[in-house]
Structure formats: structure tokens, C-alpha cells
Short mmCIF file of C-alpha atoms in Angstrom, two decimals:
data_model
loop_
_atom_site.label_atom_id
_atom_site.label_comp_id
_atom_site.label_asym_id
_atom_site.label_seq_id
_atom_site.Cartn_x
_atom_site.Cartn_y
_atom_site.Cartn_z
CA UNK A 2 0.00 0.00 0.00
CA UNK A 3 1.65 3.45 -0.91
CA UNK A 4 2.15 5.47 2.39
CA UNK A 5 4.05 8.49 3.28
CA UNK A 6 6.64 8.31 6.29
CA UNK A 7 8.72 10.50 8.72
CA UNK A 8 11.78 9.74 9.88
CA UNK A 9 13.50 10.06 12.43
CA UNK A 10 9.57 9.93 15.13
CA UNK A 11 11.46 11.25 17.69
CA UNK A 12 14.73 13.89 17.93
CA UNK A 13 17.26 15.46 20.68
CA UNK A 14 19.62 18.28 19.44
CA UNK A 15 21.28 20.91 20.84
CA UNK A 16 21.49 24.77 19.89
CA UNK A 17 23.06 25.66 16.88
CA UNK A 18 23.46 22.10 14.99
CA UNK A 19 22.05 21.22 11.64
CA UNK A 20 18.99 18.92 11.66
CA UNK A 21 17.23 17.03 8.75
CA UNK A 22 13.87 15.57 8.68
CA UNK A 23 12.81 13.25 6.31
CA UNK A 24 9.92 12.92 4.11
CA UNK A 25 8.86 9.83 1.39
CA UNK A 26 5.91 9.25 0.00
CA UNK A 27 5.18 6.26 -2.05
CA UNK A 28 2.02 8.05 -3.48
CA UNK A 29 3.30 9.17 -6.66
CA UNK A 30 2.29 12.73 -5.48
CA UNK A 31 3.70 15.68 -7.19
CA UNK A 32 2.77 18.15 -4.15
CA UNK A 33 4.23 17.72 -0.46
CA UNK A 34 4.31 19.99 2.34
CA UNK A 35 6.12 20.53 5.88
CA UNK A 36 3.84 22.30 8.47
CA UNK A 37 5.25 22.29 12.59
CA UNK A 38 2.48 21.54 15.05
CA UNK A 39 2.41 23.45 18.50
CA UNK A 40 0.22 24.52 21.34
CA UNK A 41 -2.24 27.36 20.24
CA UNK A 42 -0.95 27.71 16.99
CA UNK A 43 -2.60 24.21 15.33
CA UNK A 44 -0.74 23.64 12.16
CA UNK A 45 1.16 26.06 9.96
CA UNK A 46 2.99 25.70 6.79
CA UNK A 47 6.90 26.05 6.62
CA UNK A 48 7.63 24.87 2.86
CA UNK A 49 5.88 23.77 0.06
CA UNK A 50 6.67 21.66 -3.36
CA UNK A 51 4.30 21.52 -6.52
CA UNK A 52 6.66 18.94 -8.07
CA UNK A 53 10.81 18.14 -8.77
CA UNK A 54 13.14 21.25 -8.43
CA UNK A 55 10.00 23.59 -7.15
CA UNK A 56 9.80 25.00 -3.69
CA UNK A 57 7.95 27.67 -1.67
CA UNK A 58 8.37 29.86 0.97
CA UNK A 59 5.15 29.16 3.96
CA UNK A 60 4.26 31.44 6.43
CA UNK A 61 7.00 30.14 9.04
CA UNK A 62 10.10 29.20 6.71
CA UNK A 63 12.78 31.91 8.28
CA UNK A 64 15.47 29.19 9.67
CA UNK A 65 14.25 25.96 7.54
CA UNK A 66 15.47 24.93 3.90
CA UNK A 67 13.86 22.08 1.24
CA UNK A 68 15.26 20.48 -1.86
CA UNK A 69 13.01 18.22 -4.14
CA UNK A 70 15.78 16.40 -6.29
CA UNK A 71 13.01 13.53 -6.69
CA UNK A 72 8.93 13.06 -6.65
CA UNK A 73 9.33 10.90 -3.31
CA UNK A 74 11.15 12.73 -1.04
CA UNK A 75 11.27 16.77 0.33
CA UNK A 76 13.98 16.60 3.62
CA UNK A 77 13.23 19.93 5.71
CA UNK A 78 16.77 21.00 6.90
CA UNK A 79 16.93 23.23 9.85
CA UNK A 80 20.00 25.20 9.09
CA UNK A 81 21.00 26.33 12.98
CA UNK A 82 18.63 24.93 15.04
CA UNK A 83 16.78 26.89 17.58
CA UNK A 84 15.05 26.55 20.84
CA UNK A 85 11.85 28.01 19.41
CA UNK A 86 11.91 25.08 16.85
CA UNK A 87 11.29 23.17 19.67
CA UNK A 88 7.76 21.37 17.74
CA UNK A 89 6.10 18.42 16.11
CA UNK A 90 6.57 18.27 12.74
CA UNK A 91 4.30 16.85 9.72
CA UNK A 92 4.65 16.34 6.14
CA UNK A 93 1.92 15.92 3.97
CA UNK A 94 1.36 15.08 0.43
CA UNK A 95 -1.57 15.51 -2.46
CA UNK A 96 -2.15 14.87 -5.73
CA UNK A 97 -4.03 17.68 -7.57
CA UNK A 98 -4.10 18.58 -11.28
CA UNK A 99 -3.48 21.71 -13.00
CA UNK A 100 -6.68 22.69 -11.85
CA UNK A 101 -5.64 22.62 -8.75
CA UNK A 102 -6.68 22.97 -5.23
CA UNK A 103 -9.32 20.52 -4.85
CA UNK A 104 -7.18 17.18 -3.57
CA UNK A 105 -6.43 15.70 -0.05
CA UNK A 106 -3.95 15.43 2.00
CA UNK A 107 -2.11 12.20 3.69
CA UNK A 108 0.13 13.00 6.15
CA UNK A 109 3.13 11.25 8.11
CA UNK A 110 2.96 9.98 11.97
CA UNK A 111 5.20 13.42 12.56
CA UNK A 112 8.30 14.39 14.00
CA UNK A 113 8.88 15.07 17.46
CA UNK A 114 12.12 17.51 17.29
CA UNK A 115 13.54 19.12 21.06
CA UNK A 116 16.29 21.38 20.60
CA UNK A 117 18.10 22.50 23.83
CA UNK X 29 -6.41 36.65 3.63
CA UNK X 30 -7.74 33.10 3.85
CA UNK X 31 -8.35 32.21 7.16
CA UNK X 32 -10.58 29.64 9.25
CA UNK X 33 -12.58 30.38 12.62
CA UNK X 34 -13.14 26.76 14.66
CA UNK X 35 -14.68 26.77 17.66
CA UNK X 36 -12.69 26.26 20.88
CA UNK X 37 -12.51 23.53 22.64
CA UNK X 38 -11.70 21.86 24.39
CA UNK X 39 -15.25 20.20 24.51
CA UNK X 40 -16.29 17.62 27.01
CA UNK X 41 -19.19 15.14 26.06
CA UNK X 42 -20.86 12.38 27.87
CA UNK X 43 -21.21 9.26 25.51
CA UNK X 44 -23.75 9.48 23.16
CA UNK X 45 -24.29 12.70 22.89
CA UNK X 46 -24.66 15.09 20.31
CA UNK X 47 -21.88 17.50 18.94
CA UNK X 48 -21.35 19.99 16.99
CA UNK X 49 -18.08 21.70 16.08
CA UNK X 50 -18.56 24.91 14.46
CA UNK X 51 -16.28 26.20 11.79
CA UNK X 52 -16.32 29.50 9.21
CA UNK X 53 -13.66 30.41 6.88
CA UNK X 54 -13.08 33.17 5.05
CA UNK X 55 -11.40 32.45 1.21
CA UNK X 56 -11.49 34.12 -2.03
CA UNK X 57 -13.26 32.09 -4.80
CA UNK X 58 -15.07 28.65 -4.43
CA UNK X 59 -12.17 26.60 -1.80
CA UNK X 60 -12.82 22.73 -1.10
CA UNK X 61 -13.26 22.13 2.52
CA UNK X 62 -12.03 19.47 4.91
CA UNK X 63 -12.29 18.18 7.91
CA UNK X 64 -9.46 16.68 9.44
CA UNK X 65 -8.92 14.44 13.05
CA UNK X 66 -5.72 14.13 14.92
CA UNK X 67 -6.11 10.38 17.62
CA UNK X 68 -3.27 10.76 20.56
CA UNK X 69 0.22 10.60 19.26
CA UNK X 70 -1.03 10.06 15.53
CA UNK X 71 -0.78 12.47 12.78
CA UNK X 72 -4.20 13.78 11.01
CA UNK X 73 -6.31 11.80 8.59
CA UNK X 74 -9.07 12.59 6.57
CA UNK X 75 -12.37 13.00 8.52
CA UNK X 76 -14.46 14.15 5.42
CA UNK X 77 -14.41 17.05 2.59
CA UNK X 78 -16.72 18.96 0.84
CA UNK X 79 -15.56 20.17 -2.88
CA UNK X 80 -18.24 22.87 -3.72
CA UNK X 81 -21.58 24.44 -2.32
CA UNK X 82 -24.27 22.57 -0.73
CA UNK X 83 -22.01 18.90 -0.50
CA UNK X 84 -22.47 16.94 2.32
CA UNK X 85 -19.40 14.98 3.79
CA UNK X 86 -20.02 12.27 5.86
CA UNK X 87 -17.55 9.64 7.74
CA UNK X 88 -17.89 7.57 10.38
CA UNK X 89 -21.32 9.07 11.25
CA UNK X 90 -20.01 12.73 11.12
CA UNK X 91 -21.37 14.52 8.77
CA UNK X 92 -20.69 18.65 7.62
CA UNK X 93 -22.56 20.26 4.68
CA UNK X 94 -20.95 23.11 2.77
CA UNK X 95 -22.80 25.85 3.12
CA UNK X 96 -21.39 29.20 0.97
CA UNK X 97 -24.09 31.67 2.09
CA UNK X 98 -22.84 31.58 5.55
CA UNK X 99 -19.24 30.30 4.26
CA UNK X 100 -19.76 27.51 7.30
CA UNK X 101 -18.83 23.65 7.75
CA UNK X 102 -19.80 22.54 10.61
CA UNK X 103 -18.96 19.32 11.88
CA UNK X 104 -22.10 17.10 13.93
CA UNK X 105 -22.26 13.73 14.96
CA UNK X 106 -25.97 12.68 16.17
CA UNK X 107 -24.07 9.93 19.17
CA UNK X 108 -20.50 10.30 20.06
CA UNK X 109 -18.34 7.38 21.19
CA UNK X 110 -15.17 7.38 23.35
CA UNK X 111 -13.15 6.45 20.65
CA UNK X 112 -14.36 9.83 18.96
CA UNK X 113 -12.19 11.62 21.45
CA UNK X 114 -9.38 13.37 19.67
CA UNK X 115 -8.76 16.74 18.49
CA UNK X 116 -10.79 18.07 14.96
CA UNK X 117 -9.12 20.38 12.08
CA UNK X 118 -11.53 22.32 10.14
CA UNK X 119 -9.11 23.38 6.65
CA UNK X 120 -9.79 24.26 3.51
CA UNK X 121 -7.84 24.23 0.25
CA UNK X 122 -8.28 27.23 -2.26
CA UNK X 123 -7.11 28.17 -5.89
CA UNK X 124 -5.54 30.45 -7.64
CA UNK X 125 -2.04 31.57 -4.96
CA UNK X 126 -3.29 29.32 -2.61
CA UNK X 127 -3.67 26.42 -4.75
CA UNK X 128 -3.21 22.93 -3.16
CA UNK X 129 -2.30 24.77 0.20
CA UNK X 130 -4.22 24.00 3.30
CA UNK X 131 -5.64 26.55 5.66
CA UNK X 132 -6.12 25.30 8.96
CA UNK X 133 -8.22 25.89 11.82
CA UNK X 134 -6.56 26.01 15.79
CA UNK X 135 -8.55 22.74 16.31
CA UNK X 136 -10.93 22.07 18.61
CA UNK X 137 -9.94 19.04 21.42
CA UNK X 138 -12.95 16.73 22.04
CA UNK X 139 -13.23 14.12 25.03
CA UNK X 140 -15.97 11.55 25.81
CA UNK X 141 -16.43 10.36 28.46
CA UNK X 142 -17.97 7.09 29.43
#
């Protein structure tokens, strides 16, 4: 069955180091997404992909980085990780057509990332 | 700007009652609207969705109807279980710059108790 997954579930950093999440999706998708999950805030978007060598700025991307090199996979890099990144973190993935806008989306179990 | 208004929760319920999550967005054009549910430690799955004016989603026994005169989606459930206990998204997706991007609600925790 196709299925999208998160790896690592669970991550301890400290201040200042690089961290990558990753993201695959075995749904053929050509959009993904990265949104961070926390208290009072429900989900917001960091980066976005529409398909191989595109990416997008979301409303909370200041510190974070994405590369699509392939239709699977969109790793979210935090360049010098933070104590405010301190969240859960889910990636998502949709099929639409150049219609657009219209399709759901799967998500991953998440990411629980603690920087210190 | 596109934006969604879910009630707040967090809402307690004794089981089988009746609930009702209420949820209003504000979006240019004609967006497709979801409803999303996030169990303990899980991420969020599809609950239902709604693609244009007057659909009814329905899942599980929830059902919302998509009503663009008072651009509302409100979620109901005539007998809630404690396995219904989690916490509900209300999103949309719209066109045009927001195409394929989701606009979520703050979500709304619901418990049931036995």
C-alpha cells in the first residue's frame, strides 16, 4: 500500500546544529508539504513543493530549507537549530491537477524535534 | 487573507451525545473544505471534505454540509463514542495563490467520556 513516512519519530539536538527531517511518500504525489504543530498555533505551513526542483516559501520558513531532487522525497533541513523550533513536525502530500486545489492530504505519523 | 474560525474547545461530552463543532472560513473564490482528526500521538487523517456548495461529507457518522451563504462547515455527529475523542481540524484548500495549500483551523480538542 503506498504510504508516506517521517523519519527520524522522535529527535534530541542541541542549539546551533544542523537537523534534517525526512519525508517519502510512495504516493506518486507531485505536491508535499512541511507544516510544525504546537500549542495554540494548530498547524502552519513552513515549505511547500508543486513537483521536482520547485519549492515555496510558507508562512513560518525563516530558519528551515527544502530540496526536491526527486517526486518521493522533500527533507526539511533546519540550518541552525533553535530553541523556538522546539515542535512536532508533519509532512503531507496531495495529488491535484493543473486545476488545482481541490485534492487531499495524507500525512506522516510526525516528527517530534527538542532542541536544547 | 484566507483564514478559518473553529470553535474552541476543548469540549467535554458524555457518551452518546450530540456534537457539533462549528467552523467559518473566510477564502477568495469557491475553496474545497475538509475536515481533518488528529487520535493521541497520531498524525491527522481525513475525517471528510466537501468540494463545492451545498455537499455533504459524511464519515464515520459525522457529517458537515458546505454551506457558501454563511461560508460555514460545521462538523455534527448525532451519538459520540469514546473512541471519537481526539482533536478536529476544520481546513480548507483554495485556488488560484493558494492552490493545493491547506488553511487550517486552531482545532478544537474533544473528550468523551464514558
Amino acid at each position: 500500500d503506498a504510504e508516506i513516512t517521517q523519519s527520524p519519530r522522535h529527535k534530541i539536538t542541541e542549539t546551533g546544529r544542523q537537523v534534517t527531517l525526512a519525508c517519502h511518500q510512495t504516493w506518486n504525489h507531485n505536491n508535499m508539504f512541511w507544516y510544525r504543530q504546537d500549542l495554540g498555533h494548530g498547524l502552519r505551513l513552513i515549505h511547500y513543493s508543486y513537483g521536482v526542483q520547485d519549492t515555496n516559501k510558507g508562512e513560518v520558513s525563516d530558519g528551515y530549507s527544502v530540496s526536491r531532487s526527486n517526486t518521493e522525497d522533500l527533507p526539511l533541513t533546519l540550518e541552525s537549530a533553535a530553541s523556538s523550533q522546539t515542535s512536532v513536525y508533519f509532512c503531507a502530500s496531495s495529488e491535484s491537477g493543473l486545476a488545482g486545489g481541490t485534492d487531499t492530504q495524507y500525512f506522516g505519523p510526525g516528527t517530534r524535534l527538542t532542541v536544547l | 487573507g484566507n483564514s478559518v474560525t473553529q470553535m474552541e474547545g476543548p469540549v467535554t461530552l458524555s457518551e452518546e451525545a450530540f456534537l457539533t463543532i462549528n467552523c467559518t472560513y473566510t477564502a477568495t473564490g469557491y475553496p474545497s473544505l475538509f475536515w481533518y482528526v488528529q487520535y493521541p500521538g497520531e498524525g491527522l487523517q481525513l475525517l471528510l471534505k466537501a468540494t463545492k456548495a451545498d455537499d455533504k461529507g459524511s464519515n464515520k457518522g459525522f457529517e458537515a454540509t458546505y454551506r457558501k451563504e454563511t461560508t460555514s462547515f460545521h462538523l455534527e455527529k448525532g451519538s459520540v463514542q469514546v473512541s471519537d475523542s481526539a482533536v478536529y481540524f476544520c481546513d480548507f484548500v483554495g485556488g488560484g495563490t493558494s492552490y493545493g495549500k491547506l488553511t487550517f483551523g486552531q482545532g478544537t480538542i474533544l473528550t468523551v467520556h464514558p
